Coordinates of C-alpha atoms in Angstrom, one line a residue:
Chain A
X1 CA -10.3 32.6 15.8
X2 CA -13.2 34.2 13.7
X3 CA -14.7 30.9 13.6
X4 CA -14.7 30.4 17.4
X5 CA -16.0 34.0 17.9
X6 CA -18.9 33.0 15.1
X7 CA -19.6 29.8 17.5
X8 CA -19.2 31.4 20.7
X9 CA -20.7 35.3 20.6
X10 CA -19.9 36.0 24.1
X11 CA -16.6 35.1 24.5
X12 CA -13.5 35.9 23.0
X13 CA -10.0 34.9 22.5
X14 CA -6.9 36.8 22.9
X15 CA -3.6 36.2 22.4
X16 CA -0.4 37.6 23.9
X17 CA 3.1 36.4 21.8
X18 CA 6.6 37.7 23.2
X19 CA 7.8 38.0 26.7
X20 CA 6.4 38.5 29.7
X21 CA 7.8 42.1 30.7
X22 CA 10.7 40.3 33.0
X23 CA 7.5 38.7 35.2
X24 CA 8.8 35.2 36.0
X25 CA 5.6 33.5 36.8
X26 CA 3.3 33.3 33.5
X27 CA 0.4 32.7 35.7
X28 CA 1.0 36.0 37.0
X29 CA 1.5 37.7 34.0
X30 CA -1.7 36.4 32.2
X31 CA -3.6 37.8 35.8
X32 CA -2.5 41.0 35.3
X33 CA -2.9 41.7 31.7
X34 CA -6.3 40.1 31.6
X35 CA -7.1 42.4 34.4
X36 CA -5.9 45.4 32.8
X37 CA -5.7 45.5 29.3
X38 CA -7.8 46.7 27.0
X39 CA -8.6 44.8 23.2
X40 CA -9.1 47.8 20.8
X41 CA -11.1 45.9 18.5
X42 CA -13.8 45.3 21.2
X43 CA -16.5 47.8 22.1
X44 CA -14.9 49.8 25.1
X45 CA -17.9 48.7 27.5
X46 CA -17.5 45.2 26.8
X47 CA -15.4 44.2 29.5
X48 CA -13.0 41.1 29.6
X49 CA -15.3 39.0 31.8
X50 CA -15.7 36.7 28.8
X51 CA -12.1 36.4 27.6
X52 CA -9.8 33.5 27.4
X53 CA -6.0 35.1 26.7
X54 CA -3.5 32.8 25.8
X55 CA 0.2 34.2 26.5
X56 CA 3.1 32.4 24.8
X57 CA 6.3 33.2 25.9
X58 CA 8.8 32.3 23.4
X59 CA 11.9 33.1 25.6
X60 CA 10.9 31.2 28.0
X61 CA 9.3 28.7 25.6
X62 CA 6.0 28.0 28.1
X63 CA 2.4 29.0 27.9
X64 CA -0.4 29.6 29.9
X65 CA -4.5 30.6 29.9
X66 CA -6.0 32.9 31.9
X67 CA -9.8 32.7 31.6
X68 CA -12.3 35.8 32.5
X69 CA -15.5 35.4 35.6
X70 CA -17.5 34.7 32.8
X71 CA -16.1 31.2 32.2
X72 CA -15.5 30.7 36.4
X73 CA -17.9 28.1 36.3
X74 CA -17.4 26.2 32.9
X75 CA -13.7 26.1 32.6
X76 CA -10.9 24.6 34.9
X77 CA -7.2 23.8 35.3
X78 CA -7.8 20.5 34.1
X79 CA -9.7 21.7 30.5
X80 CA -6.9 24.8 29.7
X81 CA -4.0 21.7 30.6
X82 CA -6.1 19.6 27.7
X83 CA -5.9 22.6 25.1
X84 CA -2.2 23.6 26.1
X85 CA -1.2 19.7 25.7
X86 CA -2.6 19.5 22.2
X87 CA -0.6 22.2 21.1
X88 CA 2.7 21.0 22.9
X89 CA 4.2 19.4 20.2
X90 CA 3.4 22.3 17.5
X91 CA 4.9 24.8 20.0
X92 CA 8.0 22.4 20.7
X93 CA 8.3 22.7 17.0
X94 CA 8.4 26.1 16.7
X95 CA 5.1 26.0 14.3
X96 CA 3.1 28.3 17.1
X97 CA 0.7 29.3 14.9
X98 CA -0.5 25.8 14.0
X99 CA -0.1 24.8 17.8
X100 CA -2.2 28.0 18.4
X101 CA -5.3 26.6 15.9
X102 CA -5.1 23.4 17.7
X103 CA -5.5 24.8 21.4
X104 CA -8.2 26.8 20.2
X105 CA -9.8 23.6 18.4
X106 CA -9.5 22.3 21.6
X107 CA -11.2 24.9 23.3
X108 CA -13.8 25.3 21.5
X109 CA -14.6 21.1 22.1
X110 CA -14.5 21.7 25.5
X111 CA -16.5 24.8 25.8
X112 CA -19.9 23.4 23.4
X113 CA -19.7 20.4 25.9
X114 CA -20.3 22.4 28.3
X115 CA -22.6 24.9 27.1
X116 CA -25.2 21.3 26.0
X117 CA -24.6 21.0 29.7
X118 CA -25.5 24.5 30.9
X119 CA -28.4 24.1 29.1
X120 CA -30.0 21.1 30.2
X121 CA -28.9 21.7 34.0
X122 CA -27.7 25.1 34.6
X123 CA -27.8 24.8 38.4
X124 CA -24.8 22.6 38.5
X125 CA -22.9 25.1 37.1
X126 CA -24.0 28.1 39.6
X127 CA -23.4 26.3 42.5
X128 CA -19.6 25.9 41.3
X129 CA -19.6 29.9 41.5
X130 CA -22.6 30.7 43.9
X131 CA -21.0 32.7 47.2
X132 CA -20.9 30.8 50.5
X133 CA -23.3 32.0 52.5
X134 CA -22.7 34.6 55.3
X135 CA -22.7 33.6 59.2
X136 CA -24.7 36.1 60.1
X137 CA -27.7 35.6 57.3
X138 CA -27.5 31.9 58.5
X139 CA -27.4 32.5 62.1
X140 CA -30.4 34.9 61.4
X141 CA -32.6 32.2 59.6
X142 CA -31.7 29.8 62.2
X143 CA -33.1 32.1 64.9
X144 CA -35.9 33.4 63.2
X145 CA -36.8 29.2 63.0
X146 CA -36.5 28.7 66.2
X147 CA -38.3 31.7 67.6
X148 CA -41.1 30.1 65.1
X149 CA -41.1 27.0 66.7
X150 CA -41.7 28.7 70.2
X151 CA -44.5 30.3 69.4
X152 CA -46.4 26.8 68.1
X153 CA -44.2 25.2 70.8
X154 CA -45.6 21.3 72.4
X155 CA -48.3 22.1 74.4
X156 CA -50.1 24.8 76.7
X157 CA -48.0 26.0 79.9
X158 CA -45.5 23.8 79.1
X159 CA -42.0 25.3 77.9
X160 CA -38.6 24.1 77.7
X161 CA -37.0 24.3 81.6
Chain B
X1 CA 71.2 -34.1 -1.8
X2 CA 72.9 -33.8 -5.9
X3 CA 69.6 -34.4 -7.3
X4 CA 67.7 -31.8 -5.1
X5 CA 71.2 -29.2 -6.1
X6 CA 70.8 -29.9 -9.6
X7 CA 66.9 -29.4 -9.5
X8 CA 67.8 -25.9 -7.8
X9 CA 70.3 -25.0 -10.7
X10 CA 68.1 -25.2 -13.2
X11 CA 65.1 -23.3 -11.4
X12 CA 67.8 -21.3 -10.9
X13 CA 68.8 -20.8 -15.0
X14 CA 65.1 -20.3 -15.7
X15 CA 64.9 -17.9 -13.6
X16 CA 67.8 -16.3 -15.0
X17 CA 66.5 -17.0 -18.3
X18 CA 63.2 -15.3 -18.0
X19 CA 64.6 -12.6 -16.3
X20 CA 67.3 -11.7 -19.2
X21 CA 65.4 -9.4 -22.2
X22 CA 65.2 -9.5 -25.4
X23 CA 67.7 -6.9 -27.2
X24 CA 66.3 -3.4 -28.4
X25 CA 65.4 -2.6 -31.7
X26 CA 67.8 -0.4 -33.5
X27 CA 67.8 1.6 -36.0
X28 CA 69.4 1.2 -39.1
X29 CA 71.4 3.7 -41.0
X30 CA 69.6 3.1 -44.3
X31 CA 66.0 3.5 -42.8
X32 CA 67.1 6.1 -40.5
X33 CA 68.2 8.6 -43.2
X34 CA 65.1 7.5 -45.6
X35 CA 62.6 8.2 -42.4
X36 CA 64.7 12.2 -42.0
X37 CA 64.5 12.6 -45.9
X38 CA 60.3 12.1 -45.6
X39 CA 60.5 8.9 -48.0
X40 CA 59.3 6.7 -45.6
X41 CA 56.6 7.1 -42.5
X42 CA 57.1 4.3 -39.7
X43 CA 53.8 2.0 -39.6
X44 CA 52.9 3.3 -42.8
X45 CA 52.5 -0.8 -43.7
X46 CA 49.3 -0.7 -41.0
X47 CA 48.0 2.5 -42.7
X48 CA 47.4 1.4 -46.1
X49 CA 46.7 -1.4 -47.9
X50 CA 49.4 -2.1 -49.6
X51 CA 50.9 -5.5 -49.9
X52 CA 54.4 -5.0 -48.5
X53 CA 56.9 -6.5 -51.1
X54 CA 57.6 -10.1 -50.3
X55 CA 54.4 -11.3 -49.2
X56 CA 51.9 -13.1 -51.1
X57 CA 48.8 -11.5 -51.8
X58 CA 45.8 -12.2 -49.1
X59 CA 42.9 -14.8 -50.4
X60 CA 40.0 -14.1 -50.8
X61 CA 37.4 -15.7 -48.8
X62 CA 34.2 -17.2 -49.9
X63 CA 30.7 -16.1 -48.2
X64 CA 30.0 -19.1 -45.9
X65 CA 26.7 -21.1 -47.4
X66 CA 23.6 -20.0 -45.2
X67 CA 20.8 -22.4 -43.8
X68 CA 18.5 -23.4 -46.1
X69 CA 14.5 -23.1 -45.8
X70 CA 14.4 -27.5 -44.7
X71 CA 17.1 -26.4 -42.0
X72 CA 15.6 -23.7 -40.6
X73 CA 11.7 -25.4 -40.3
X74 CA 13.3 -28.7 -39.3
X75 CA 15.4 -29.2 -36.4
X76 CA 18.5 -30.7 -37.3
X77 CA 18.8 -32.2 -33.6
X78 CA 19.5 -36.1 -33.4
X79 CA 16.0 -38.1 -31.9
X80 CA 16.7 -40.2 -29.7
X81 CA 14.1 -43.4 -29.0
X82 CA 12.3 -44.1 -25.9
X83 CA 13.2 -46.6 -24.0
X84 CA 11.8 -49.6 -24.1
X85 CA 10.9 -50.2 -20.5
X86 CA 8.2 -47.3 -20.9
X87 CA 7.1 -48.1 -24.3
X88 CA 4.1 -50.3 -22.1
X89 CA 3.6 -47.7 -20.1
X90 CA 2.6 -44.7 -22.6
X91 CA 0.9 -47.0 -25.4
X92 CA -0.5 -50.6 -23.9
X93 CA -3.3 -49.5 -22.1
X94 CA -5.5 -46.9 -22.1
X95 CA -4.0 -44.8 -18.9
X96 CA -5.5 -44.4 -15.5
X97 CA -4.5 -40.6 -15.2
X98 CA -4.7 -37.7 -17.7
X99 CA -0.9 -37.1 -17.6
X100 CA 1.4 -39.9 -18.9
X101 CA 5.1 -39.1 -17.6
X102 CA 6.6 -42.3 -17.0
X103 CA 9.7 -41.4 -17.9
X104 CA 9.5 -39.3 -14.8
X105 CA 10.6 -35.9 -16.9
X106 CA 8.5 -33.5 -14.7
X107 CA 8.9 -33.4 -10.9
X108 CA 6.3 -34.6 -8.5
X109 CA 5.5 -31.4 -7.8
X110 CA 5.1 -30.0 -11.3
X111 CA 3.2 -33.5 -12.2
X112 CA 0.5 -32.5 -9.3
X113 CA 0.1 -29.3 -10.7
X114 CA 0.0 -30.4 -14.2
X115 CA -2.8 -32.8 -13.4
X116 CA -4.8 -30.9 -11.4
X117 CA -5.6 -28.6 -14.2
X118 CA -6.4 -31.6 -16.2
X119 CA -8.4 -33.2 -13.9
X120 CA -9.9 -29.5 -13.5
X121 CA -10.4 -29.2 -17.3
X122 CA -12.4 -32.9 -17.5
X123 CA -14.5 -31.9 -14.7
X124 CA -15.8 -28.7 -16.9
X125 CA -15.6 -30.2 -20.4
X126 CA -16.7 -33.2 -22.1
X127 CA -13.8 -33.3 -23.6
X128 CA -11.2 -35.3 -21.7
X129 CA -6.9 -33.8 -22.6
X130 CA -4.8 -36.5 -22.3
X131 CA -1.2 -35.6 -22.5
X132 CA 2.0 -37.9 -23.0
X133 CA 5.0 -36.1 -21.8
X134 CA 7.8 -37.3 -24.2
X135 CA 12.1 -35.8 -24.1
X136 CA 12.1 -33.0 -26.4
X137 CA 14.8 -35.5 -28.9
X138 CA 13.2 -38.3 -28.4
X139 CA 10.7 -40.0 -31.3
X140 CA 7.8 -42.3 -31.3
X141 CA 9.0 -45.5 -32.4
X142 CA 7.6 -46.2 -35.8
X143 CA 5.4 -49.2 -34.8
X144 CA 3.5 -46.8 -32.6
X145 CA 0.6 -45.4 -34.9
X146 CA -1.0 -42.7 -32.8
X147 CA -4.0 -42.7 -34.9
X148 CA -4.6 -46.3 -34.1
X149 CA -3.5 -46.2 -30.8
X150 CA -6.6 -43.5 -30.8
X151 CA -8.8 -45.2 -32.3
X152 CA -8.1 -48.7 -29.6
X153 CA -7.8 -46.5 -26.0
X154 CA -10.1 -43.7 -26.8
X155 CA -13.1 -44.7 -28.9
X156 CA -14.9 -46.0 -25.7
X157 CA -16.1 -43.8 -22.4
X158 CA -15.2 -40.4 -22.5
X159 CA -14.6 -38.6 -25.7
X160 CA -10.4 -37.5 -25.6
X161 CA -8.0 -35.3 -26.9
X162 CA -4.6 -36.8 -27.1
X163 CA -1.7 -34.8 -26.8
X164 CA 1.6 -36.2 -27.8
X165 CA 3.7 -33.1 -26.1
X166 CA 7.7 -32.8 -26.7
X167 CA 9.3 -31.3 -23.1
X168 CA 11.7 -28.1 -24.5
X169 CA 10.0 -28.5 -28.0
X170 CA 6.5 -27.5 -27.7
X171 CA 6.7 -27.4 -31.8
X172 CA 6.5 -31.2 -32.0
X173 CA 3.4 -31.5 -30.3
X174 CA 0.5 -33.4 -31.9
X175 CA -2.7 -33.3 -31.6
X176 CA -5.2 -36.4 -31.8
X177 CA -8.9 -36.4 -31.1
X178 CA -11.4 -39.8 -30.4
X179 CA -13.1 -41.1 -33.5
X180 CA -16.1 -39.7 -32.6
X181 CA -14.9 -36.3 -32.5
X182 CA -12.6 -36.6 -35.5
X183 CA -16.1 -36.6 -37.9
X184 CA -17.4 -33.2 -36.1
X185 CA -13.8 -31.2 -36.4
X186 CA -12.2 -30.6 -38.9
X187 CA -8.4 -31.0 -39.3
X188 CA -7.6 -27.4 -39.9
X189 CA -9.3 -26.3 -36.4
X190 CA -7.1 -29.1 -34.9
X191 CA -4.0 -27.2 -36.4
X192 CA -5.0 -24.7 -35.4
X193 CA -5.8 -25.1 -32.2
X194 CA -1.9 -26.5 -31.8
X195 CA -0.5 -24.0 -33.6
X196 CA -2.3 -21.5 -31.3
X197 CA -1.5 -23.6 -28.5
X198 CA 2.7 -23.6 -29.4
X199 CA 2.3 -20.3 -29.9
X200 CA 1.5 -19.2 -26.1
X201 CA 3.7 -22.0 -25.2
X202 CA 7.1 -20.6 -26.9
X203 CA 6.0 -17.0 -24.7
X204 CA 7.9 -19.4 -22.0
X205 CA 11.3 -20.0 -21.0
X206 CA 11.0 -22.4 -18.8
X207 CA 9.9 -26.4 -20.4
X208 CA 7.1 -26.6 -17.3
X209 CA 5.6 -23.2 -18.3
X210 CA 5.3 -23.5 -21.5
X211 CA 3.9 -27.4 -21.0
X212 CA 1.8 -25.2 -19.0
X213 CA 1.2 -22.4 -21.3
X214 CA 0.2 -25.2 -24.1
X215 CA -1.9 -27.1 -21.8
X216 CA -4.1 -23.7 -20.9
X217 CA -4.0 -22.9 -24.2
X218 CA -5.6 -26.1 -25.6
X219 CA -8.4 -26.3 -22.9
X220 CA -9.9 -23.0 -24.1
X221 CA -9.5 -24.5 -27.9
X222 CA -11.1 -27.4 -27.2
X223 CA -13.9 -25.4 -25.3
X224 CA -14.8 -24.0 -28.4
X225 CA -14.6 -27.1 -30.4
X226 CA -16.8 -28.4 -27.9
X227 CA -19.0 -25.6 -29.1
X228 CA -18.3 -26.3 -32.5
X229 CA -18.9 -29.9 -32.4
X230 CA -22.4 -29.2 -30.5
X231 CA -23.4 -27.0 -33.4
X232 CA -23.1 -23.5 -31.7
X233 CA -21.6 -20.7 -33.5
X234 CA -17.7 -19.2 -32.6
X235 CA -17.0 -16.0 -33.1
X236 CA -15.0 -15.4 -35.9
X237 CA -12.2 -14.1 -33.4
X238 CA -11.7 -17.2 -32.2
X239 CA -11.3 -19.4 -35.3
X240 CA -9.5 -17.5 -37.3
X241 CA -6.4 -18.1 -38.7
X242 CA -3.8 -14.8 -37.8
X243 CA -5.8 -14.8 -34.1
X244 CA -4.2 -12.6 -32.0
X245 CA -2.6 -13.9 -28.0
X246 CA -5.3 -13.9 -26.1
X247 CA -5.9 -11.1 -23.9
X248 CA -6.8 -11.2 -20.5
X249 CA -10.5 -10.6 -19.9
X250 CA -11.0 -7.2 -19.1
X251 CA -12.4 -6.7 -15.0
X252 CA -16.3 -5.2 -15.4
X253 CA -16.3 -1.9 -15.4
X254 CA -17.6 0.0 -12.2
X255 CA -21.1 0.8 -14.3
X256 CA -21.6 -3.2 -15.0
X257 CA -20.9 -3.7 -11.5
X258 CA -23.1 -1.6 -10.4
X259 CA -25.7 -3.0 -12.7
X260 CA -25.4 -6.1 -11.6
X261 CA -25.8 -5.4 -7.7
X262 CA -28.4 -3.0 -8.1
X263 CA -31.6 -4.5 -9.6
X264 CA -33.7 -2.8 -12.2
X265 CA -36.5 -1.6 -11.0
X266 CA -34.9 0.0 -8.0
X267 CA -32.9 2.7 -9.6
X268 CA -35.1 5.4 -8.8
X269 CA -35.8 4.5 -5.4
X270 CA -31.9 4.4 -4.6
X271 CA -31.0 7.5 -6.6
X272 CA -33.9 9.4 -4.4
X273 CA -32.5 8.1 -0.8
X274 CA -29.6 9.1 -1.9
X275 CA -30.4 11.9 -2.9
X276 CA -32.4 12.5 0.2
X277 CA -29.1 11.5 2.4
X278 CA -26.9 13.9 0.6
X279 CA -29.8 16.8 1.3
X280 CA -29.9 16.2 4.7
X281 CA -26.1 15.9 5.0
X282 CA -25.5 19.6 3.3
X283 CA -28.4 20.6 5.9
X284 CA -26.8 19.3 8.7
X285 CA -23.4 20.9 8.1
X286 CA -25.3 24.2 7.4
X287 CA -27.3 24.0 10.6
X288 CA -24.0 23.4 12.2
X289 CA -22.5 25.9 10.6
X290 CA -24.8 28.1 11.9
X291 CA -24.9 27.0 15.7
X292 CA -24.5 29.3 18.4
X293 CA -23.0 28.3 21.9
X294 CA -24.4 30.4 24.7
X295 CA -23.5 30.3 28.6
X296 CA -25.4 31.7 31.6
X297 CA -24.5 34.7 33.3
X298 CA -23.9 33.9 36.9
X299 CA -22.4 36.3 39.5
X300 CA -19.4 35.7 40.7
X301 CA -17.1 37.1 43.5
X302 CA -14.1 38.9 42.6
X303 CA -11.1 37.3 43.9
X304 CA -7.0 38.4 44.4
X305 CA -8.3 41.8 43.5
X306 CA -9.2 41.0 40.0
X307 CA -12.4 43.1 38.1
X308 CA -12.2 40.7 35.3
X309 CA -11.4 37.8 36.0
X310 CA -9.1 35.6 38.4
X311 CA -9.0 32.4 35.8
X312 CA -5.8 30.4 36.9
X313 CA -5.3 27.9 34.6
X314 CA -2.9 25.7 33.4
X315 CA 0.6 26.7 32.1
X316 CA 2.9 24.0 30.2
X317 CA 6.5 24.3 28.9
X318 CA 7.4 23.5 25.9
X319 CA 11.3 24.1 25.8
X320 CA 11.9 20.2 25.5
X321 CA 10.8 17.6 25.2
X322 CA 11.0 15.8 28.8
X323 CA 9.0 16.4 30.5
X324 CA 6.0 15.3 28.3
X325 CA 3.0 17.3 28.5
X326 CA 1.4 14.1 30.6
X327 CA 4.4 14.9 33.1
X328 CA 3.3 18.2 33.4
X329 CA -0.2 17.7 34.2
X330 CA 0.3 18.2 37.9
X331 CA 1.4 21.8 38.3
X332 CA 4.1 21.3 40.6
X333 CA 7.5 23.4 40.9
X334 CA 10.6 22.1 38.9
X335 CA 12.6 21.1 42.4
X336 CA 9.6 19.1 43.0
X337 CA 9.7 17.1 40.2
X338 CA 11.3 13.7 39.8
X339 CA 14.1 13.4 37.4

């Protein structure tokens, strides 16, 4: 873990071991204790936008990632499925900690490929995030076209019927 | 019918017979008080060495003459003589092969091998072997002078070594060169060479192997007395007397090896790409070591009420192991997945 926070400065990994407070749904679970805990061995400003938190339940022997904002646009479902599969057999062991090295491993394949890729083409990577744009700002440049097109319409006297 | 009932009785009286024990020894009254009075021990005949009264003293036995010196050198073993339907074969004609087994004592198989090696040998020497596979009891007859028979099938063409070889009794083997060679070696390297020669062969169990052993044995002594008949120098290792079994030559070591692929003058050359290689190999791994990954920061929209982050991603169970992770790839409910 030091090693992928040496490689990666702006992100960091947590992990959450044990279970999941009697919440069924891990998905949930790693939602709402990405959303509201707080890592004492981070600067209380830093934020978890940047986080990846792996929760292992070993009751319910499952696991799961939750990922911060920050990482919205480089990671999906299908690249946390790759990290949690290569750990699958460790965990079905019961050698977590070695299955725990491996995800990260994993992660940390996944997340230089994509930071060579933010780099030589960044855009793709905002459009995955960028907001959809707003009716009213659309139907706004639309008209503000038009009315353009009016003024320097085809010809003197002549106007639409 | 009587006969067959008077068969029956008498099985029947054996039976009875061999069934009926012997009668129990007793004691007697006489030995019976001497035992309780302490003046006689039972068995104490098998205790000591007295001679019980009665008997007549045991002889004396004379050592067994050993084996003299002539017995020991010399096998005692009948000969036997060859018979006289091969006797053309083996000594009429100079032969057409470099193995003479008419007799048939080796089997094809172990013929072919025998003479490829000797056909391999002539190829690489001068020297032709020539070897006459005889019984191990069987003799030449006396009107058979090997030296002559030399001297008539092997003074012409190639030069020869004959060897007259004893199947099972490599120690009869004799060794006979071609006249011309006879004036270049002496007679002591010839014994030795066969001595050396029965030496590796009697390493063997088997008759083939150690025809085999003997035949190795003598190519590489006639290689050198090749050498020595050309004028070159041996070793002294090699002719002398108390020579030790060949060893196997030893495989070049890695630094010979690596002499030989390498050529001189490009030692330094190859030690500084190497050199250079491993530098920029340490380099790269520091330089790696060193990287930094960085993403852009992009804005995102907060979704499901989350200030940090709404990441889903995948979750995977690992309580058995069916499913397979594979199986689990598509994150669908359990009820929803096939059996």
């Amino acid at each position: 873990m030091q090693r992928f926070n040496r490689q990666f400065p702006q992100l960091f990994v947590a992990v959450h071991t044990g279970s999941c407070g009697g919440m069924a749904n891990l998905r949930q679970f790693g939602f709402w204790f990405l959303n509201r805990a707080k890592f004492e061995d981070l600067p209380s400003d830093r934020g978890n936008l940047s986080a990846i938190l792996l929760v292992i339940d070993a009751d319910a022997r499952s696991a799961g990632i939750s990922f911060g904002y920050g990482l919205d646009a480089f990671l999906d479902e299908e690249d946390t499925f790759q990290c949690l599969a290569r750990a699958h057999a460790y965990w079905q062991e019961g050698r977590h900690s070695e299955g725990l090295v491996k995800a990260i491993e994993q992660l940390a394949i996944v997340l230089k490929r994509r930071s060579r890729q933010a780099r030589r083409n960044p855009v793709r990577f905002e459009r995955k995030v960028a907001r959809p744009a707003r009716i009213d700002v659309l139907a706004e440049k639309i008209g503000s076209g038009r009315r353009a097109e009016s003024f320097d319409g085809p010809g003197n006297g002549e106007g639409s019927p | 019918m009587r006969r067959g009932l008077l068969i029956a009785w008498f099985v029947v009286c054996a039976f009875r017979a061999s069934a009926i024990e012997p009668a129990l020894p007793s004691w007697g009254e006489a030995d019976r008080a001497a035992v309780k009075a302490g003046k006689w021990v039972p068995g104490s005949l098998l205790l000591t060495d007295e001679v019980p009264a009665g008997e007549p003293p045991a002889e004396k036995q004379e050592p067994l003459p050993g084996p003299t010196a002539e017995e020991l050198v010399v096998d005692q073993t009948p000969l036997t003589q060859i018979p006289e339907s091969f006797l053309g074969e083996y000594f009429n004609e100079r032969p057409k092969s470099l193995l003479i087994d008419p007799q048939k004592l080796l089997s094809p198989q172990q013929y072919r091998d025998r003479l490829a090696f000797l056909d391999y040998h002539a190829t690489d020497s001068s020297i032709d072997l020539v070897i006459y596979v005889f019984g191990m009891d069987q003799e030449i007859p006396g009107e058979v002078r090997a030296e002559e028979l030399a001297e008539r099938l092997y003074s012409t063409e190639r030069q020869a070594a004959v060897v007259f070889y004893f199947l099972g009794a490599p120690k009869r083997s004799v060794l006979y060169l071609s006249p011309s060679l006879t004036d270049t070696i002496s007679g002591a390297e010839q014994t030795h060479a066969v001595e050396s020669s029965v030496i590796k062969s009697l390493e063997k169990a088997d008759v083939v192997d150690q025809l085999e052993a003997f035949s190795m044995q003598i190519s590489t002594r006639l290689y050198w007395l090749e050498q020595l008949s050309s004028g070159s120098a041996i070793p002294e290792g090699v002719i002398s007397r108390n020579e030790k079994p060949e060893s196997k030559p030893m495989a070049p070591r890695a630094s010979e090896r690596l002499n030989k692929m390498i050529p001189p003058g490009w030692w330094m050359p190859g030690v500084v790409l190497v050199g250079l290689i491993v530098v920029a190999l340490s380099m790269n791994a520091w330089l790696r070591q060193r990287i930094r990954y960085r993403f852009p920061e992009f804005e995102v929209e907060p979704r499901l009420g989350g200030d940090q982050g709404a990441g889903i991603g995948a979750v995977i169970s690992f309580a058995k192991s069916s499913p397979p992770p594979a199986q689990q790839r598509e994150q669908v409910p359990e009820y929803q997945r096939r059996s």
